[in-house]
Amino acid sequence: MTLDWRLRISLIAGLIVVAAFIVLPAIQAILLSFEGTDSFVVPATWVGLANFERVLVMPEFWRDLGTGLTYAIVTVCLQLVLGTIFALILNVPLKGQALFRGVAILPYVVPTVVVAISFQWMLDGNIGLITQIVRNLGLGRLIWSDDPWIALMTVTLISVWMWTPFVTTCVLAGLQTIPDNLYAAARVDGAGPWSRFWHVTFPGLRSVLIVVIIMRGIWMFNKFDIIWLMTRGGPLGATEHLPILSYSMAFRQYDIGGGAAVATLSFLILSAFVALFIHLFPLQEK
């Protein structure tokens, strides 16, 4: 049975949009990584692998790679755990369930710049709400932006707060696809709450969780906006990861080829991790 002509036009239009806004810019960025230039408007010089050789011996590259992996792994794990817990709670029938579900997704729909400004105000070293609470608890004055470890932890927790609702929504949708008769059969067999979760709920969510981990891992490894708005990669590079390093090299140091090389290496590293994860945890069990 042939596809309807309108569907064919939609598919072609979609492919054109993807090619124009994703594929072609990605190819251009990869090509830039083999060129040497300090501007997008002057002719570039082909330098081959020189940009990659220069980037790979930079201590900042390996530091920022470690920071990015730490940030991505911690945020994804916390989002996954909290999102699953919230989804299980919101899946329980109760009065006002729709309202609670709507409130639970609010952090995800708030613009990132609004979140950054709000938390910067609350964490202000003099008048911040959180600063005042910490001081009233007798914990002293907390200058979150001056301590490398506290700054990284703060950005991580803000990221978890913002994007946990996405995981909650996905897991909640997955929970509603698990047949009730499986839970009924488990109860008849004498399975308790933990046994039902481990032998019924978790297998039923396997495909959803794998997709969520891949998507959140890609997004958090490449997450630029919240870190840039909150810390600019500081203090002392503590919150700088590969996307910020690429941006800084290309647009602050005018090293377009070096920035593109960092972006290309980041793409290759992330692709390798995703391929390995899919190999270890296929969507369909063998």
XYZ file of C-alpha atoms in Angstrom:
286
model
C 0.000 0.000 0.000
C 1.527 3.305 -1.122
C 1.757 6.273 1.174
C -0.726 9.083 0.765
C 0.750 11.969 -1.286
C 0.230 14.388 1.605
C 2.212 12.152 3.895
C 4.974 11.963 1.292
C 5.122 15.757 1.056
C 5.291 15.996 4.868
C 8.158 13.498 4.986
C 10.064 15.331 2.244
C 9.514 18.680 3.980
C 10.714 17.192 7.247
C 13.841 15.799 5.611
C 14.576 19.186 4.039
C 14.246 20.941 7.400
C 16.490 18.380 9.113
C 19.082 18.685 6.353
C 19.021 22.487 6.392
C 19.127 23.043 10.136
C 20.952 19.952 11.483
C 22.910 17.992 8.882
C 24.453 20.859 6.887
C 25.519 22.905 9.967
C 27.039 19.762 11.491
C 29.005 19.068 8.303
C 30.145 22.698 8.182
C 31.340 22.506 11.810
C 33.307 19.333 11.075
C 34.907 20.950 8.023
C 35.848 24.000 10.099
C 37.748 21.734 12.494
C 40.216 20.989 9.665
C 40.756 24.662 8.874
C 42.603 27.516 10.483
C 40.833 30.882 10.684
C 39.994 33.588 13.211
C 36.832 34.788 11.466
C 33.839 33.424 9.586
C 34.184 36.037 6.834
C 37.817 35.596 5.780
C 39.189 32.710 3.710
C 40.250 29.725 5.819
C 43.464 27.752 5.489
C 43.406 23.950 5.404
C 45.455 22.653 8.348
C 44.381 19.025 8.423
C 44.610 17.428 11.874
C 46.630 20.266 13.403
C 43.642 21.621 15.356
C 42.938 18.189 16.842
C 46.592 17.678 17.775
C 46.646 21.056 19.488
C 43.383 20.481 21.359
C 44.266 16.986 22.557
C 47.382 18.211 24.374
C 45.498 21.004 26.138
C 45.010 20.287 29.876
C 41.769 22.257 29.691
C 40.286 19.775 27.221
C 40.742 16.771 29.513
C 39.659 18.739 32.577
C 36.503 19.907 30.828
C 35.816 16.404 29.495
C 35.932 15.071 33.061
C 33.709 17.895 34.284
C 31.207 17.279 31.501
C 31.060 13.542 32.157
C 30.635 14.120 35.893
C 27.912 16.695 35.339
C 26.059 14.503 32.826
C 26.269 11.257 34.839
C 25.249 12.820 38.164
C 22.386 14.866 36.727
C 21.004 11.972 34.669
C 21.161 9.556 37.619
C 19.405 11.998 39.945
C 16.793 12.871 37.323
C 16.158 9.186 36.694
C 15.747 8.276 40.358
C 13.643 11.301 41.313
C 11.619 11.220 38.099
C 10.735 7.553 38.620
C 9.729 8.157 42.254
C 7.541 11.127 41.315
C 5.976 9.169 38.449
C 5.087 6.284 40.778
C 3.481 8.746 43.195
C 1.550 10.570 40.462
C 0.338 7.241 39.058
C -1.585 6.507 42.249
C -5.292 7.395 41.854
C -6.205 10.292 44.143
C -8.239 13.479 44.210
C -6.718 16.350 42.267
C -4.425 14.010 40.344
C -4.559 16.157 37.193
C -3.621 19.262 39.201
C -0.646 17.541 40.819
C 0.562 16.303 37.443
C 0.307 19.809 36.031
C 2.245 21.314 38.927
C 4.925 18.615 38.666
C 5.842 19.665 35.123
C 6.092 23.409 35.865
C 9.909 23.549 36.301
C 10.330 22.090 32.818
C 8.299 24.830 31.108
C 9.997 27.757 32.860
C 12.505 29.462 30.481
C 16.116 28.707 31.353
C 17.052 32.383 31.605
C 14.269 32.928 34.159
C 15.524 29.983 36.200
C 19.106 31.297 36.076
C 18.137 34.822 37.159
C 15.885 33.514 39.941
C 18.536 31.228 41.401
C 21.224 33.909 41.078
C 19.022 36.182 43.181
C 18.259 33.474 45.748
C 21.965 32.575 45.990
C 23.221 36.148 46.178
C 25.936 36.406 48.830
C 24.274 39.369 50.576
C 20.512 39.386 50.034
C 19.790 35.942 48.602
C 16.897 33.998 50.114
C 18.857 30.745 50.292
C 21.880 32.641 51.648
C 19.752 34.101 54.440
C 18.293 30.697 55.312
C 21.765 29.131 55.485
C 22.998 32.015 57.633
C 20.000 31.714 60.008
C 20.775 28.028 60.415
C 24.191 29.014 61.737
C 26.102 27.631 58.769
C 27.835 30.906 57.992
C 27.868 32.930 54.814
C 27.668 30.821 51.675
C 29.352 32.336 48.614
C 28.355 29.667 46.121
C 30.056 31.235 43.100
C 33.499 31.459 44.755
C 33.936 27.811 45.699
C 34.592 25.460 42.733
C 32.945 22.396 44.293
C 29.888 24.304 45.569
C 29.445 26.029 42.194
C 29.463 22.696 40.335
C 27.101 21.126 42.867
C 24.756 24.137 42.616
C 24.571 24.004 38.832
C 24.007 20.246 39.019
C 21.116 20.543 41.482
C 19.497 23.351 39.481
C 19.715 21.206 36.358
C 18.116 18.285 38.200
C 15.302 20.557 39.406
C 14.651 21.835 35.883
C 14.638 18.586 33.915
C 13.383 15.951 36.345
C 9.774 16.707 35.204
C 10.686 15.479 31.706
C 11.732 12.110 33.138
C 8.621 12.078 35.332
C 6.368 12.606 32.314
C 8.063 9.874 30.259
C 8.033 7.329 33.077
C 4.424 8.179 33.961
C 3.415 7.526 30.353
C 5.293 4.220 30.485
C 3.557 3.192 33.710
C 0.164 3.586 32.096
C 1.056 1.062 29.385
C 1.682 -1.758 31.889
C -1.428 -4.010 32.065
C -3.163 -4.096 35.454
C -3.614 -7.864 35.211
C 0.149 -8.304 35.640
C -0.045 -6.594 39.026
C -3.120 -8.647 39.924
C -1.293 -11.864 39.064
C 1.713 -10.776 41.110
C -0.495 -10.083 44.137
C -2.095 -13.521 43.785
C 1.398 -15.028 43.830
C 2.089 -13.184 47.086
C 4.467 -10.532 45.690
C 4.952 -7.477 47.879
C 5.357 -3.853 46.685
C 9.093 -4.187 46.059
C 8.719 -7.508 44.238
C 5.950 -6.058 42.062
C 8.144 -3.091 41.190
C 11.206 -5.188 40.405
C 9.459 -7.987 38.459
C 6.548 -6.100 36.858
C 7.080 -2.324 36.829
C 10.792 -2.215 36.071
C 10.672 -4.669 33.110
C 7.650 -2.769 31.779
C 9.603 0.490 31.901
C 12.825 -0.925 30.442
C 12.454 0.529 26.939
C 11.258 3.893 28.270
C 14.147 4.151 30.719
C 16.738 3.280 28.057
C 15.413 5.976 25.712
C 15.225 8.515 28.556
C 18.808 7.769 29.638
C 20.078 8.213 26.081
C 18.164 11.442 25.516
C 19.018 12.975 28.882
C 22.640 11.874 28.565
C 22.981 13.594 25.183
C 21.246 16.749 26.373
C 23.106 17.054 29.670
C 26.521 16.373 28.111
C 25.796 19.156 25.608
C 23.957 21.454 28.026
C 25.278 24.974 27.593
C 22.703 27.572 28.549
C 22.184 27.024 32.288
C 25.908 26.675 33.040
C 26.826 29.697 30.936
C 24.104 31.846 32.470
C 24.942 30.787 36.035
C 28.747 30.647 36.121
C 30.290 31.301 32.669
C 32.277 28.142 33.378
C 33.854 29.486 36.578
C 35.128 29.727 39.174
C 38.593 28.670 37.987
C 37.035 26.543 35.254
C 35.240 24.328 37.788
C 31.967 24.301 35.811
C 33.481 24.561 32.341
C 32.786 21.596 30.078
C 33.384 20.927 26.378
C 30.499 23.028 24.963
C 31.708 26.070 26.917
C 35.327 25.388 25.952
C 34.303 25.189 22.301
C 32.358 28.445 22.556
C 35.157 30.227 24.398
C 37.794 29.177 21.881
C 35.674 30.083 18.861
C 34.019 33.326 19.976
C 36.206 34.712 22.783
C 39.669 33.634 21.655
C 38.783 33.833 17.916
C 40.150 30.340 17.353
C 37.378 29.075 15.073
C 39.225 25.926 14.015
C 40.131 25.001 17.588
C 36.562 25.527 18.798
C 35.216 23.416 15.943
C 37.762 20.702 16.755
C 36.562 20.603 20.371
C 32.956 20.366 19.169
C 33.837 17.565 16.732
C 35.708 15.597 19.393
C 32.787 16.090 21.762
C 30.442 14.709 19.086
C 32.661 11.667 18.501
C 33.041 10.938 22.234
C 29.297 11.236 22.814
C 28.519 9.052 19.784
C 30.883 6.374 21.098
C 29.222 6.401 24.528
C 25.739 6.205 23.005
C 26.753 3.325 20.703
C 28.296 1.440 23.628
C 25.229 2.010 25.803
C 22.864 0.783 23.074
C 25.080 -2.280 22.569
C 25.028 -3.087 26.291
C 21.349 -2.249 26.799
C 19.386 -2.866 23.566
C 15.783 -1.708 23.452
C 14.638 -5.274 22.870
C 16.030 -7.980 25.118
C 17.736 -10.784 23.234
